[in-house]
Short mmCIF file of C-alpha atoms in Angstrom, two decimals:
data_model
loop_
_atom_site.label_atom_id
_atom_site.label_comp_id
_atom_site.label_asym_id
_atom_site.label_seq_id
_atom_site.Cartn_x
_atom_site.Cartn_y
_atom_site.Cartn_z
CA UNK A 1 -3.83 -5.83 8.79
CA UNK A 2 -6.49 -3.72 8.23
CA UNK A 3 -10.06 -4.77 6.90
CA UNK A 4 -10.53 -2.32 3.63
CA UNK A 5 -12.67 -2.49 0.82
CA UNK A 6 -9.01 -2.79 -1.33
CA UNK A 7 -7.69 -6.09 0.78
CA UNK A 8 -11.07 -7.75 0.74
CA UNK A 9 -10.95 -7.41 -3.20
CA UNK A 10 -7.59 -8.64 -3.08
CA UNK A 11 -7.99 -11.53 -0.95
CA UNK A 12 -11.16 -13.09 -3.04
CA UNK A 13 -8.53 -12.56 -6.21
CA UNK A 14 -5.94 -14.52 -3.92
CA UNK A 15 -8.51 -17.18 -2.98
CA UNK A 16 -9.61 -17.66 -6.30
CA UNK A 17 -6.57 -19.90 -6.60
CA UNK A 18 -5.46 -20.42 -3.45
CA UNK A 19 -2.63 -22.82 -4.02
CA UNK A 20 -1.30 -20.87 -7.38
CA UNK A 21 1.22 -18.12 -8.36
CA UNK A 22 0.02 -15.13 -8.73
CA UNK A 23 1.65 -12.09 -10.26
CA UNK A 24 1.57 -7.99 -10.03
CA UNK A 25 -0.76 -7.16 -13.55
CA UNK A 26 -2.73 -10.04 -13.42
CA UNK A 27 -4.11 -9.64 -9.52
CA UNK A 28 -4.27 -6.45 -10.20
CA UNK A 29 -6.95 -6.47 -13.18
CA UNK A 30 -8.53 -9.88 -11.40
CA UNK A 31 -8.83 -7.88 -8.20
CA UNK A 32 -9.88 -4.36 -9.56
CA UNK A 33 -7.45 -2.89 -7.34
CA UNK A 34 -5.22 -0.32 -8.68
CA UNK A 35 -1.50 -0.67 -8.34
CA UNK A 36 -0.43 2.00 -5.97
CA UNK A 37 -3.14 0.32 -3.78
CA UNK A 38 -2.55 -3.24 -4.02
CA UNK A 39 1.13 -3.34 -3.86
CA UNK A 40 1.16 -1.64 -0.55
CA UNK A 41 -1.54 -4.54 0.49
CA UNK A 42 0.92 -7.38 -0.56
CA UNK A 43 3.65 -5.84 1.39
CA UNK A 44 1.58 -5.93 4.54
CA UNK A 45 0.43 -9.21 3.71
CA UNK A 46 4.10 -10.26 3.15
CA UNK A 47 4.96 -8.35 6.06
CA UNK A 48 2.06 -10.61 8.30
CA UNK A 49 3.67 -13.84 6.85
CA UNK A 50 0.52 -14.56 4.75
CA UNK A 51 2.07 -14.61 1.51
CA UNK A 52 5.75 -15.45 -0.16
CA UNK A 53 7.14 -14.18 -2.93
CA UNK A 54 9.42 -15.33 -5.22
CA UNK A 55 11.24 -14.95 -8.58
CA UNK A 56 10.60 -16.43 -11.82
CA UNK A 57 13.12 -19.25 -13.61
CA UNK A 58 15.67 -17.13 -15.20
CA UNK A 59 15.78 -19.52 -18.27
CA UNK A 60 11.46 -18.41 -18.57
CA UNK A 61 12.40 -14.65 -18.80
CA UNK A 62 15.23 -15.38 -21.11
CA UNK A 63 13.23 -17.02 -23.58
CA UNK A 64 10.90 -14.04 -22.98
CA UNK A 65 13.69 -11.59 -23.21
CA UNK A 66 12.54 -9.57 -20.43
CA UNK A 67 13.73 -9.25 -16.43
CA UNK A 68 12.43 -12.18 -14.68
CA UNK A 69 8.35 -11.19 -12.71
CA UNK A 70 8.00 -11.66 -9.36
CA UNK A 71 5.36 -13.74 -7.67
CA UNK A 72 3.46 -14.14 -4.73
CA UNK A 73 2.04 -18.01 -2.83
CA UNK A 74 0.05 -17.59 -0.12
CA UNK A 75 1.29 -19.78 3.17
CA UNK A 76 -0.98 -21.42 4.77
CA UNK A 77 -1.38 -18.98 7.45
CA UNK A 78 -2.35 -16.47 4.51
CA UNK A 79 -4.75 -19.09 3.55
CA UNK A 80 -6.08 -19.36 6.88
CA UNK A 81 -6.20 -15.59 7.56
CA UNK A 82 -7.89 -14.40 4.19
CA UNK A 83 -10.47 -17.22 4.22
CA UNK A 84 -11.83 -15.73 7.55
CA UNK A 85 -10.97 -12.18 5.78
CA UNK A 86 -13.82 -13.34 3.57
CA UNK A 87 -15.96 -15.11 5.34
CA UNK A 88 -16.53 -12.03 7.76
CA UNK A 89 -16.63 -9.59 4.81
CA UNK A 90 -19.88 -11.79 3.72
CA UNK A 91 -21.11 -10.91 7.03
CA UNK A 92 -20.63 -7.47 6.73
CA UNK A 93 -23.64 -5.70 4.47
CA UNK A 94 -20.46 -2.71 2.77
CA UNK A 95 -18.94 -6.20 1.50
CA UNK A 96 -21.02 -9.04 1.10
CA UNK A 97 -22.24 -7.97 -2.95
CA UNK A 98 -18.59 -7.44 -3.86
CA UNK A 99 -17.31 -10.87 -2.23
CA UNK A 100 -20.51 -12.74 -3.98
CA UNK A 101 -19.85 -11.39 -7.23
CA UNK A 102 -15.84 -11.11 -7.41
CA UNK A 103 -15.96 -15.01 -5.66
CA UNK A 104 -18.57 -16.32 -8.66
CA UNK A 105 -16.43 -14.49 -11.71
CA UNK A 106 -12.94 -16.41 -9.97
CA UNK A 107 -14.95 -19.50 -9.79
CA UNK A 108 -16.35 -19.02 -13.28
CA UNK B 1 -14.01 17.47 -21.08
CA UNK B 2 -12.00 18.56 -24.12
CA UNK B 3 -12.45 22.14 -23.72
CA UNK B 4 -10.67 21.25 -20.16
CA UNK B 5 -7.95 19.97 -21.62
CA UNK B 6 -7.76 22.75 -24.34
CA UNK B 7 -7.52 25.48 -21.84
CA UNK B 8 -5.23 23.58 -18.89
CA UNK B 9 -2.51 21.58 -21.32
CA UNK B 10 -0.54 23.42 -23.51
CA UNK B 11 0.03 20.82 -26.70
CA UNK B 12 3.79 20.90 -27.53
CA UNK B 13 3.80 19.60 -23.37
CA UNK B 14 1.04 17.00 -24.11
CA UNK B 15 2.93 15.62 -27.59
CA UNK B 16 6.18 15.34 -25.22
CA UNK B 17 4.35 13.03 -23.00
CA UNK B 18 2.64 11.31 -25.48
CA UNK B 19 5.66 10.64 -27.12
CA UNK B 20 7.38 9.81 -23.74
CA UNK B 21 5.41 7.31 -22.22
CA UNK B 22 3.70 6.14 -25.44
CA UNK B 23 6.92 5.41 -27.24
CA UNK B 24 9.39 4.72 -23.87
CA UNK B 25 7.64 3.86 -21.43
CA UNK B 26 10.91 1.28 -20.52
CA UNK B 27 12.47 3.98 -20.05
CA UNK B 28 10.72 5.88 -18.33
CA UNK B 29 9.77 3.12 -15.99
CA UNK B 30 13.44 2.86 -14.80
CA UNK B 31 13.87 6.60 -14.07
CA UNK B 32 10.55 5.97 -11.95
CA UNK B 33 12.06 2.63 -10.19
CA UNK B 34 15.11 5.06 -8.71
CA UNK B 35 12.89 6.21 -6.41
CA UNK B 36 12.70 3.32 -4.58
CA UNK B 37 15.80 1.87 -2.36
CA UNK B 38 18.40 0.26 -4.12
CA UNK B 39 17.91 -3.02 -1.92
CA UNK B 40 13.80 -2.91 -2.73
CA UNK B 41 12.63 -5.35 -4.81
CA UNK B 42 9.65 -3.71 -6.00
CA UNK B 43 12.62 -2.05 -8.45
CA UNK B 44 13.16 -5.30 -10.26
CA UNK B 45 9.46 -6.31 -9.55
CA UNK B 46 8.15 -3.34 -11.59
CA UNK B 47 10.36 -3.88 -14.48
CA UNK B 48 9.70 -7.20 -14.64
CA UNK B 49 5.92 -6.50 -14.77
CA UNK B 50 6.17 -3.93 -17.58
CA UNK B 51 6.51 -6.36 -20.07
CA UNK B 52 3.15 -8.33 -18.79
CA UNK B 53 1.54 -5.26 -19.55
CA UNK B 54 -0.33 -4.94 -23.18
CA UNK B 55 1.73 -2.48 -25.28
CA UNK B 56 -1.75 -0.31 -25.50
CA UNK B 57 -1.93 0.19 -21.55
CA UNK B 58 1.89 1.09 -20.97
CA UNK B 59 1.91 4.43 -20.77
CA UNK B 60 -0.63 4.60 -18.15
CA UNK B 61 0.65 1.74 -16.40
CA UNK B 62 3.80 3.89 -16.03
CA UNK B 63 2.18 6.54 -14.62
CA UNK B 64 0.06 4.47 -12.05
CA UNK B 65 3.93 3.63 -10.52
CA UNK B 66 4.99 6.37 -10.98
CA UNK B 67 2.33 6.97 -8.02
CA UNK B 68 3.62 3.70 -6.15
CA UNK B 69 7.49 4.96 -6.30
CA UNK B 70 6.26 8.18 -5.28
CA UNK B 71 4.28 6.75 -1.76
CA UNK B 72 5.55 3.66 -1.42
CA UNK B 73 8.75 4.25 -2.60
CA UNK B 74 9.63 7.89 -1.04
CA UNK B 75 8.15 7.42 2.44
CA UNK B 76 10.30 4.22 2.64
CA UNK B 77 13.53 5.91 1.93
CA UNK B 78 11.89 8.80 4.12
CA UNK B 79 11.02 6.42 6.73
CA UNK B 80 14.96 5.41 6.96
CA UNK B 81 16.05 8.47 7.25
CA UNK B 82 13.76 10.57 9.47
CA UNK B 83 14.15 8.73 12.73
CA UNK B 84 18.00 8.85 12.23
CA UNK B 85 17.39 13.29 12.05
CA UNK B 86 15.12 12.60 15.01
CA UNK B 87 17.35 10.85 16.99
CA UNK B 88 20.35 13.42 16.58
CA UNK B 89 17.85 16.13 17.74
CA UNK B 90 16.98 13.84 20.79
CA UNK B 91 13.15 13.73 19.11
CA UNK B 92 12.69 10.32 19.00
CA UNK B 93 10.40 9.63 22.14
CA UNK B 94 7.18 9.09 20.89
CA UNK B 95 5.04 10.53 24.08
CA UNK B 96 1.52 9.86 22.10
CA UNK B 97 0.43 7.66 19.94
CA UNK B 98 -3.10 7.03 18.54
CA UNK B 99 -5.09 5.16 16.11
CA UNK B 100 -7.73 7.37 14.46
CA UNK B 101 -10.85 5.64 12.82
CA UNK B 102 -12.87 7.64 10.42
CA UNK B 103 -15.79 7.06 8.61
CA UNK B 104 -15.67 3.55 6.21
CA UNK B 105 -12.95 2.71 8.04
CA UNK B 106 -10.30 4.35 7.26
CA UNK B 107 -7.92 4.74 9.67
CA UNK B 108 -5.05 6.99 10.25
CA UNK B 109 -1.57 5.87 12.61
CA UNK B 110 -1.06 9.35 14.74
CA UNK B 111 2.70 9.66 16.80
CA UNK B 112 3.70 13.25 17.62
CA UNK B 113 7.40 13.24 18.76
CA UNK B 114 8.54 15.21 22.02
CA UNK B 115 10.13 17.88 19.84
CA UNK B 116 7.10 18.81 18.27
CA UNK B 117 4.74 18.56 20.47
CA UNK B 118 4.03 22.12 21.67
CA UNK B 119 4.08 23.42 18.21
CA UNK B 120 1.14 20.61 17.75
CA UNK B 121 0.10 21.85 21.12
CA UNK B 122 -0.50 25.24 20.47
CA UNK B 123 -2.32 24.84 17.34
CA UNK B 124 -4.31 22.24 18.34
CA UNK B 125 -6.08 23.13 21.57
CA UNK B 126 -8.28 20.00 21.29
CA UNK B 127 -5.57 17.51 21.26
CA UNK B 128 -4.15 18.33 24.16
CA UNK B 129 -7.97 17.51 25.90
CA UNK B 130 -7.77 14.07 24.35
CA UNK B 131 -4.32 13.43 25.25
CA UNK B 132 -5.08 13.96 29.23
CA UNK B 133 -8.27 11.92 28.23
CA UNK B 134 -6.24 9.24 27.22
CA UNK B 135 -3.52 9.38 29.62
CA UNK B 136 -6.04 9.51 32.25
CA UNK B 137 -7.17 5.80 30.84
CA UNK B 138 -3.99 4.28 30.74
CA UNK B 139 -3.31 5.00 33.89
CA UNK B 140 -6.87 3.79 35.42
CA UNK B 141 -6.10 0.59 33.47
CA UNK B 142 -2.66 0.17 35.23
CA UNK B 143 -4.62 0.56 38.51
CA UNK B 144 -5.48 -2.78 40.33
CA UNK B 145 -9.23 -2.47 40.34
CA UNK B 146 -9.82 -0.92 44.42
CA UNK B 147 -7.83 1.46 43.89
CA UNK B 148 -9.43 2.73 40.47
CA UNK B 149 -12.12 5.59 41.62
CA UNK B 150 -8.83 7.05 43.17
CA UNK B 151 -6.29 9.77 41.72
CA UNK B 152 -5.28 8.72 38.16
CA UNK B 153 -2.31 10.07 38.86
CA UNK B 154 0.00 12.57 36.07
CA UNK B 155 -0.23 11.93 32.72
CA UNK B 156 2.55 10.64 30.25
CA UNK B 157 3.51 14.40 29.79
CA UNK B 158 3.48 15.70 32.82
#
């Protein structure tokens, strides 16, 4: 997978909560990352095994009267592989002020 | 900005948009989510989504997907079906293949297929330098390393 400005933000979003669900809207707006650019990056990341997806309880989206979202977990390879995603994007000078200040707003 | 908009939209076309994806965007959304494979979940995945949305962003929520269906979801079914045409016109050999790196990284997948390679060719002059370029490395890379100052040998196209 290729290092871009669009999977680094993605990954410190991911990382924020690394052992959580995360879902479409909400990465998106935590990330900054429009949707026709971070969808793409889940599917490669999906793709390389570092996330899983899944579906939400039916009964949920009942309640909510709406189709059931889907989610995404990252695997422990995915946790693995975006942790050194960000530790070398601190490294490199394009990346290091985005990864300090999206990593201290998902810690906030 | 407004006098932009004055002189490119015409209004009757902007109130049948606003109308559209302001007051259906549902519906819109699943005319958008046909574009993508029947067996994609990103079809269910997006209509699920919607309703996460806040009513206010909607409408331009629809229209960021309808930029995902349109890449993601086109060069899929595209994907499927192009090697298939290839491979009935005996196209299919990839005989170069390159990674391109540009500036910020960006990065670009290049394959030209036999069947269109001296169309490429002939517009292109430059390629075919880097092609024998490139050939000419694979092949010294194949070499056990005596024998590597030698002939390199024809190239993949040759």
């Amino acid at each position: 997978v290729r290092r871009t400005y669009a999977l680094v933000q993605v990954a410190v979003a991911l990382m924020a909560d690394p052992g959580g669900r995360h879902w479409g809207y909400e990465l998106s707006k935590r990330s900054g990352v429009r949707s026709g650019v971070m969808y793409p990056a889940l599917q490669r990341m999906l793709d390389e095994g570092w996330l899983a997806d899944g579906w939400e309880e039916q009964p949920r989206a009942g309640r909510a009267r709406r189709p059931p979202r889907r989610y995404y977990e990252l695997t422990d390879a995915g946790r693995a592989e975006l942790g050194a995603v960000i530790a070398e994007a601190r490294r490199d000078a394009r990346f290091a002020p985005l990864v300090t200040r999206q990593t201290v707003r998902g810690h906030a | 900005m407004a006098s932009v908009i004055v002189h490119v939209v015409s209004w009757p076309a902007f109130a049948a948009a606003l109308l559209v994806f302001g007051f259906a965007p549902g519906a819109v959304l699943r005319l958008v989510v046909l574009i993508f494979r029947r067996d994609d979940p990103r079809r269910r995945e997006l209509l699920g989504e919607l309703y996460a949305v806040p009513r206010i962003e909607r409408p331009f929520w629809v229209i960021e997907q309808l930029e995902v269906a349109l890449f993601e979801g086109l060069r899929s079914r595209l994907a499927r079906r192009v090697p298939a045409d290839l491979a009935g016109a005996g196209e299919l050999a990839v005989c170069y293949d390159a990674i391109i790196r540009e500036k910020d990284d960006i990065m670009h997948e290049l394959a030209v297929f036999r069947g269109s390679l001296c169309t490429l060719l002939e517009h292109h002059a430059a390629l075919w330098e880097g092609m024998a370029l490139a050939a000419e490395k694979a092949a010294l890379a194949e070499l056990p390393g005596e024998l590597q100052s030698g002939d390199a040998g024809p190239g993949p196209l040759a």
